[in-house]
Short mmCIF file of C-alpha atoms in Angstrom, two decimals:
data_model
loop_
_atom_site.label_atom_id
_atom_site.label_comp_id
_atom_site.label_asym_id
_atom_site.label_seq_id
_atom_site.Cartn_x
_atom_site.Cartn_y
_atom_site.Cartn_z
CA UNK A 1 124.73 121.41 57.68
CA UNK A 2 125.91 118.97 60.37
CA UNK A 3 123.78 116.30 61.23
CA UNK A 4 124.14 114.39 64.71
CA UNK A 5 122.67 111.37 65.12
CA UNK A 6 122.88 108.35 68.18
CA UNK A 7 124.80 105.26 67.49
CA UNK A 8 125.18 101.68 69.07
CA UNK A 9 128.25 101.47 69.02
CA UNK A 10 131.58 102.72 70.78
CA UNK A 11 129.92 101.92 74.02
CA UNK A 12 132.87 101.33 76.37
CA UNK A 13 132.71 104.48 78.11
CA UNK A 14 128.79 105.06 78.56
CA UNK A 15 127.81 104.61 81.82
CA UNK A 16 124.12 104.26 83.08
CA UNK A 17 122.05 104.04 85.74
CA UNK A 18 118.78 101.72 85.80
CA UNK A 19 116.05 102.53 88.10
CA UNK A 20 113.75 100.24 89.12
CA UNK A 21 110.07 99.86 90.84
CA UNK A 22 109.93 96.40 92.55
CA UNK A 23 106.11 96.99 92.63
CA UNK A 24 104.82 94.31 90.09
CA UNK A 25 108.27 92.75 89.88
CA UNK A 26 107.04 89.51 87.88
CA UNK A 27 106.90 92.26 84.84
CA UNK A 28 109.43 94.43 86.23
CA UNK A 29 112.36 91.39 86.64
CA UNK A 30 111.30 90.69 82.83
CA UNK A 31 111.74 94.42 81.69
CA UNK A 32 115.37 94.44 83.62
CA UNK A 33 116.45 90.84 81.89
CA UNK A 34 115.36 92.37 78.35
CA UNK A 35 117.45 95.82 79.35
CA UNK A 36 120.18 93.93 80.21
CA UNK A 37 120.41 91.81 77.62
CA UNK A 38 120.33 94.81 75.02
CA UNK A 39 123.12 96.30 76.88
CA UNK A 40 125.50 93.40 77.01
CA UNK A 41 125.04 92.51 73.59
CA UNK A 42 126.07 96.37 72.88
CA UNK A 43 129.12 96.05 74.70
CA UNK A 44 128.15 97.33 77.78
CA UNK A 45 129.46 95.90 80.74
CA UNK A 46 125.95 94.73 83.26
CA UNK A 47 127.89 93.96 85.94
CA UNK A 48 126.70 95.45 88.96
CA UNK A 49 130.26 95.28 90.34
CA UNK A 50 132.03 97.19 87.30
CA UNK A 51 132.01 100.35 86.51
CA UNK A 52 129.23 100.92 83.20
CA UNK A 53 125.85 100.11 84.93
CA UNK A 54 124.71 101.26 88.32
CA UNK A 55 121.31 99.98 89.58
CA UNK A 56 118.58 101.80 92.08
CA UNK A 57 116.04 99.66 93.40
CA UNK A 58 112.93 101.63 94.64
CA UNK A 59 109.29 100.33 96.26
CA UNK A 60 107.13 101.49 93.56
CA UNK A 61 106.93 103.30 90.45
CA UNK A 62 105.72 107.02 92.24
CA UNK A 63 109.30 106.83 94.11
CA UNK A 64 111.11 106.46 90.28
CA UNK A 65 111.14 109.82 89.34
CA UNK A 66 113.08 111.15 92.66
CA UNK A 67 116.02 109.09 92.68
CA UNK A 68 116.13 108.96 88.61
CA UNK A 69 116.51 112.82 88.81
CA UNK A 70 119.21 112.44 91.85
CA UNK A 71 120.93 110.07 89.03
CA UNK A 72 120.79 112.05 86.04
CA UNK A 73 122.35 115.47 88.47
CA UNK A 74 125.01 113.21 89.96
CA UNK A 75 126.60 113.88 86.33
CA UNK A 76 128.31 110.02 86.34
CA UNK A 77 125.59 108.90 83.72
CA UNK A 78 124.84 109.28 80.40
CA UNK A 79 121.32 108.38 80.43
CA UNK A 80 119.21 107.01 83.14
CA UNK A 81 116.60 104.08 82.47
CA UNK A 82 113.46 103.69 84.47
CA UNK A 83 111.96 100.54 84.43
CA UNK A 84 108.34 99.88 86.47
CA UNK A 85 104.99 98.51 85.50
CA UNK A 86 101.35 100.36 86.30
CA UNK A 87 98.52 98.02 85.55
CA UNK A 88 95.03 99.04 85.95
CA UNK A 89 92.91 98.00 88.98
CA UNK A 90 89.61 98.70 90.31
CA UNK A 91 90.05 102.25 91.79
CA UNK A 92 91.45 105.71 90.65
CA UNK A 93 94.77 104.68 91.99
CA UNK A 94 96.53 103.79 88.50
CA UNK A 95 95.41 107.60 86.96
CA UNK A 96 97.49 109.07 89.75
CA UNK A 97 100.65 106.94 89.46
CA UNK A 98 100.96 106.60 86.01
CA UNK A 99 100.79 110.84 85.50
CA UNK A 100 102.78 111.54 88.28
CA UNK A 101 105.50 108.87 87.23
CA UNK A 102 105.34 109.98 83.32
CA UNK A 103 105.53 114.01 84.82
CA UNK A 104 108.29 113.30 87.22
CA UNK A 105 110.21 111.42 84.65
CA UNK A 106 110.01 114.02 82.13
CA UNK A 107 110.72 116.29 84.56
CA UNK A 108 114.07 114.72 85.69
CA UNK A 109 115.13 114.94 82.07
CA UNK A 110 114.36 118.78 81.43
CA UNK A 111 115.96 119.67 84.68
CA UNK A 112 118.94 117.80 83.96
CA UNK A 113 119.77 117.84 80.62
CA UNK A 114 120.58 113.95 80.80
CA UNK A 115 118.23 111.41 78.77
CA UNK A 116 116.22 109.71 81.41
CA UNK A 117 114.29 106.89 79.56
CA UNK A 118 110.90 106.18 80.21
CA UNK A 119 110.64 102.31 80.63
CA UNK A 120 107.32 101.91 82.44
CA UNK A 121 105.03 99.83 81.38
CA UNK A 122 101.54 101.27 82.18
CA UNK A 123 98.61 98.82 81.17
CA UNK A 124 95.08 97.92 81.49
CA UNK A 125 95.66 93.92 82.61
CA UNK A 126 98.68 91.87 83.96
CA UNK A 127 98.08 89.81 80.72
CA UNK A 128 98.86 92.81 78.28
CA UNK A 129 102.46 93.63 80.91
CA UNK A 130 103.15 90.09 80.75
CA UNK A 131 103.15 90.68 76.62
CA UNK A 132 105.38 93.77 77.19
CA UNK A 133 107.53 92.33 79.58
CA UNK A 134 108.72 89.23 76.97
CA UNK A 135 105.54 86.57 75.71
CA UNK A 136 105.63 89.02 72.34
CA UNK A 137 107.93 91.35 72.96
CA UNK A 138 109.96 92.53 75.52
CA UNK A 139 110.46 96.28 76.10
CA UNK A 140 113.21 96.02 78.13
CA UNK A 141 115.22 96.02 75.16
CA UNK A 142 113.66 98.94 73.95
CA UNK A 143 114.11 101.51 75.81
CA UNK A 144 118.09 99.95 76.31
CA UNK A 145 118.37 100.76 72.70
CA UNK A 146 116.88 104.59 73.72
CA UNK A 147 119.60 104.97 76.60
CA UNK A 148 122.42 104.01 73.91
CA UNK A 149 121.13 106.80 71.16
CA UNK A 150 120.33 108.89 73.60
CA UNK A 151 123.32 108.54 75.62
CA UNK A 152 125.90 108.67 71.87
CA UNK A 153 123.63 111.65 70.56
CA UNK A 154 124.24 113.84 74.01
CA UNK A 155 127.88 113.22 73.67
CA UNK A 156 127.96 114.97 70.45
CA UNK A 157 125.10 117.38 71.03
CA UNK A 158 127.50 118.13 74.05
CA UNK A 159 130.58 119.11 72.30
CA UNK A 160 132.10 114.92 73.38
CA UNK A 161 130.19 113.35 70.41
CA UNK A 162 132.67 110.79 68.27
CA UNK A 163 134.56 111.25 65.60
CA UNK A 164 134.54 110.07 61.83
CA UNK A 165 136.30 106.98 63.10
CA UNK A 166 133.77 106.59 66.01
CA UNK A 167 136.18 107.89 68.89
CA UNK A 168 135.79 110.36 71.51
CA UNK A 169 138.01 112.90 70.66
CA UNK A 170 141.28 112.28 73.13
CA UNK A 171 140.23 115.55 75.54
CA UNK A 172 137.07 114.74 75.69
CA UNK A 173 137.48 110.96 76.38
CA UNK A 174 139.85 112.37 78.93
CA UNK A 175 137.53 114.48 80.91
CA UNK A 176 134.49 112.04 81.10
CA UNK A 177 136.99 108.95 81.64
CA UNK A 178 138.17 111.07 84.66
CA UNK A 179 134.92 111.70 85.91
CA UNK A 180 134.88 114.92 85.41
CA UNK A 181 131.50 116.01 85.37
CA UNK A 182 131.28 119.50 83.91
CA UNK A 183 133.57 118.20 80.76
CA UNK A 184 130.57 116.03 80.76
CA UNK A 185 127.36 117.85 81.16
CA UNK A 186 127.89 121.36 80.86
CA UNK A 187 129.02 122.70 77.30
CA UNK A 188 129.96 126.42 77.16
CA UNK A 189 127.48 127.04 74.17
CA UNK A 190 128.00 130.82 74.27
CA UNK A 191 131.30 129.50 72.95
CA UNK A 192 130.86 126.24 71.62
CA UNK A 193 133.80 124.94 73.50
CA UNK A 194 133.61 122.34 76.12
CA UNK A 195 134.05 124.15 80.23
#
Protein backbone atom coordinates (compact mmCIF):
# COMPACT_ATOMS: atom_id res chain seq x y z
CA UNK A 1 0.00 0.00 0.00
CA UNK A 2 1.36 3.43 -0.97
CA UNK A 3 0.96 6.08 1.31
CA UNK A 4 1.13 9.89 0.13
CA UNK A 5 1.59 12.32 2.44
CA UNK A 6 2.41 16.54 2.18
CA UNK A 7 5.83 17.72 2.96
CA UNK A 8 7.59 21.16 3.72
CA UNK A 9 10.05 20.83 1.90
CA UNK A 10 11.27 20.90 -1.88
CA UNK A 11 9.38 24.10 -2.21
CA UNK A 12 11.16 25.85 -5.10
CA UNK A 13 8.68 25.18 -7.64
CA UNK A 14 5.24 25.68 -5.68
CA UNK A 15 3.66 28.57 -6.65
CA UNK A 16 0.64 30.26 -4.81
CA UNK A 17 -1.69 32.70 -4.86
CA UNK A 18 -2.89 34.68 -1.58
CA UNK A 19 -6.18 36.28 -1.55
CA UNK A 20 -6.98 38.84 0.55
CA UNK A 21 -10.12 40.88 2.14
CA UNK A 22 -8.86 44.41 3.09
CA UNK A 23 -12.11 44.61 5.18
CA UNK A 24 -10.73 44.58 8.83
CA UNK A 25 -7.17 44.94 7.57
CA UNK A 26 -5.61 45.67 11.18
CA UNK A 27 -6.24 41.63 11.53
CA UNK A 28 -6.01 40.95 7.99
CA UNK A 29 -2.23 42.79 7.49
CA UNK A 30 -1.36 40.51 10.67
CA UNK A 31 -2.74 37.20 9.06
CA UNK A 32 -0.65 38.14 5.65
CA UNK A 33 2.77 38.99 7.83
CA UNK A 34 2.27 35.48 9.70
CA UNK A 35 1.59 33.75 5.99
CA UNK A 36 4.42 35.23 4.76
CA UNK A 37 6.66 34.59 7.18
CA UNK A 38 5.79 30.72 7.11
CA UNK A 39 6.44 30.79 3.50
CA UNK A 40 9.82 32.41 3.43
CA UNK A 41 11.12 30.45 6.10
CA UNK A 42 9.97 27.31 3.82
CA UNK A 43 11.84 28.47 1.01
CA UNK A 44 9.36 30.12 -0.77
CA UNK A 45 10.16 33.10 -2.51
CA UNK A 46 7.31 36.23 -1.06
CA UNK A 47 8.31 38.49 -3.40
CA UNK A 48 5.56 39.99 -5.11
CA UNK A 49 7.89 40.65 -8.07
CA UNK A 50 9.18 36.88 -8.51
CA UNK A 51 7.65 34.27 -9.72
CA UNK A 52 6.34 31.78 -6.39
CA UNK A 53 3.66 34.07 -4.77
CA UNK A 54 1.01 36.07 -6.55
CA UNK A 55 -1.26 38.31 -4.41
CA UNK A 56 -5.18 39.41 -5.02
CA UNK A 57 -6.35 42.12 -3.01
CA UNK A 58 -10.24 42.23 -2.75
CA UNK A 59 -12.79 44.80 -0.65
CA UNK A 60 -14.18 42.30 1.64
CA UNK A 61 -14.29 38.82 2.55
CA UNK A 62 -17.90 37.98 0.37
CA UNK A 63 -15.72 39.01 -2.87
CA UNK A 64 -12.85 36.10 -1.69
CA UNK A 65 -14.40 33.24 -2.95
CA UNK A 66 -14.79 34.64 -6.75
CA UNK A 67 -11.42 35.57 -7.56
CA UNK A 68 -9.89 32.55 -5.28
CA UNK A 69 -11.85 30.18 -7.67
CA UNK A 70 -10.61 32.36 -10.89
CA UNK A 71 -7.03 31.50 -9.16
CA UNK A 72 -7.24 27.99 -8.44
CA UNK A 73 -8.80 27.43 -12.60
CA UNK A 74 -6.02 29.64 -13.95
CA UNK A 75 -3.97 26.24 -13.29
CA UNK A 76 -0.51 28.47 -12.35
CA UNK A 77 -1.07 27.59 -8.55
CA UNK A 78 -0.73 24.93 -6.41
CA UNK A 79 -2.90 26.01 -3.71
CA UNK A 80 -4.64 29.22 -3.15
CA UNK A 81 -4.75 30.95 0.43
CA UNK A 82 -7.57 33.15 1.53
CA UNK A 83 -6.93 35.34 4.17
CA UNK A 84 -9.98 37.80 5.68
CA UNK A 85 -11.41 38.40 9.09
CA UNK A 86 -15.48 38.33 10.00
CA UNK A 87 -16.05 39.65 13.45
CA UNK A 88 -19.40 39.78 14.93
CA UNK A 89 -21.44 43.03 15.13
CA UNK A 90 -24.77 44.04 16.13
CA UNK A 91 -26.93 42.83 13.14
CA UNK A 92 -27.44 39.56 11.07
CA UNK A 93 -24.79 40.78 8.74
CA UNK A 94 -21.78 38.47 10.04
CA UNK A 95 -24.26 35.02 9.61
CA UNK A 96 -24.45 35.91 5.94
CA UNK A 97 -20.76 36.62 5.20
CA UNK A 98 -19.18 34.17 7.12
CA UNK A 99 -21.51 31.11 5.29
CA UNK A 100 -21.34 32.49 2.08
CA UNK A 101 -17.43 33.02 2.34
CA UNK A 102 -16.86 29.38 4.05
CA UNK A 103 -19.48 27.91 0.97
CA UNK A 104 -17.81 29.80 -1.77
CA UNK A 105 -14.43 28.80 -0.56
CA UNK A 106 -15.19 25.25 -0.40
CA UNK A 107 -16.75 25.55 -3.41
CA UNK A 108 -13.71 26.95 -5.36
CA UNK A 109 -11.82 23.91 -4.12
CA UNK A 110 -14.34 21.08 -5.29
CA UNK A 111 -14.72 22.76 -8.61
CA UNK A 112 -11.17 22.99 -9.12
CA UNK A 113 -9.45 20.33 -7.80
CA UNK A 114 -6.71 22.84 -6.37
CA UNK A 115 -6.38 23.25 -2.40
CA UNK A 116 -7.84 26.61 -1.70
CA UNK A 117 -7.09 27.27 2.06
CA UNK A 118 -9.47 28.68 4.23
CA UNK A 119 -7.64 31.51 6.20
CA UNK A 120 -10.54 33.59 7.52
CA UNK A 121 -10.74 34.43 10.68
CA UNK A 122 -14.46 34.60 11.71
CA UNK A 123 -14.96 35.81 15.43
CA UNK A 124 -17.24 37.11 17.98
CA UNK A 125 -14.93 40.42 19.09
CA UNK A 126 -11.95 42.34 17.48
CA UNK A 127 -10.16 41.29 20.77
CA UNK A 128 -10.44 37.42 20.06
CA UNK A 129 -9.06 38.39 15.85
CA UNK A 130 -6.49 40.43 17.36
CA UNK A 131 -5.43 36.93 19.36
CA UNK A 132 -5.67 35.08 16.00
CA UNK A 133 -4.04 37.52 14.03
CA UNK A 134 -0.52 37.35 16.37
CA UNK A 135 -1.01 38.53 20.51
CA UNK A 136 -1.19 34.41 21.05
CA UNK A 137 -0.96 33.07 18.01
CA UNK A 138 -0.95 33.98 14.65
CA UNK A 139 -2.87 31.95 12.04
CA UNK A 140 -1.33 33.28 9.27
CA UNK A 141 1.19 30.75 9.65
CA UNK A 142 -1.22 28.19 9.79
CA UNK A 143 -2.95 27.89 7.10
CA UNK A 144 0.77 28.72 5.11
CA UNK A 145 1.74 25.43 6.52
CA UNK A 146 -1.88 23.96 4.89
CA UNK A 147 -1.00 25.52 1.34
CA UNK A 148 2.57 23.72 1.55
CA UNK A 149 0.95 20.03 2.44
CA UNK A 150 -1.64 20.65 0.49
CA UNK A 151 0.13 22.00 -2.37
CA UNK A 152 3.28 18.72 -1.99
CA UNK A 153 0.32 16.14 -1.37
CA UNK A 154 -1.60 17.26 -4.85
CA UNK A 155 1.61 16.90 -6.66
CA UNK A 156 1.78 13.33 -5.83
CA UNK A 157 -1.93 12.63 -5.60
CA UNK A 158 -1.55 14.11 -9.21
CA UNK A 159 0.81 11.73 -10.72
CA UNK A 160 3.95 15.01 -10.09
CA UNK A 161 4.38 14.02 -6.38
CA UNK A 162 8.42 13.70 -5.41
CA UNK A 163 10.49 11.13 -5.37
CA UNK A 164 12.39 9.03 -2.62
CA UNK A 165 15.04 11.72 -2.84
CA UNK A 166 12.37 14.52 -2.64
CA UNK A 167 12.49 15.54 -6.48
CA UNK A 168 9.93 16.00 -9.00
CA UNK A 169 10.47 13.43 -11.28
CA UNK A 170 12.46 15.24 -14.43
CA UNK A 171 9.02 15.12 -16.83
CA UNK A 172 7.04 16.19 -14.47
CA UNK A 173 9.23 19.07 -13.13
CA UNK A 174 9.38 19.77 -16.81
CA UNK A 175 5.78 20.24 -17.55
CA UNK A 176 4.79 22.37 -14.43
CA UNK A 177 8.22 24.41 -14.70
CA UNK A 178 6.92 25.18 -18.26
CA UNK A 179 3.69 26.17 -17.22
CA UNK A 180 2.01 23.75 -18.61
CA UNK A 181 -1.14 23.48 -17.00
CA UNK A 182 -2.78 20.17 -17.88
CA UNK A 183 0.74 18.30 -16.89
CA UNK A 184 -0.30 20.10 -13.83
CA UNK A 185 -3.89 19.69 -12.97
CA UNK A 186 -5.36 17.14 -14.98
CA UNK A 187 -4.06 13.44 -14.42
CA UNK A 188 -5.39 10.83 -16.90
CA UNK A 189 -6.61 8.51 -13.97
CA UNK A 190 -8.36 6.10 -16.34
CA UNK A 191 -4.69 5.49 -17.02
CA UNK A 192 -2.75 6.62 -14.28
CA UNK A 193 -0.43 8.47 -16.52
CA UNK A 194 0.01 12.14 -16.50
CA UNK A 195 -2.05 14.03 -20.04
Amino acid sequence: MTVFEGSFTQTESLRFAIVIGRFNDMVVNKLLEGCQDCLKRHGVDINPHGNQVDFYWVPGCFEIPLVARKAALSGRYDAVICLGAVIRGQTPHFDFVAGEVSKGIAAAAFQSGVPVIFGVVTTDTMQQALERAGIKSNLGWNYAMSALEMGTLMRQVNGLGVNSYGHLPAASAAGVLSGDASRAIAPDVSSNQVV
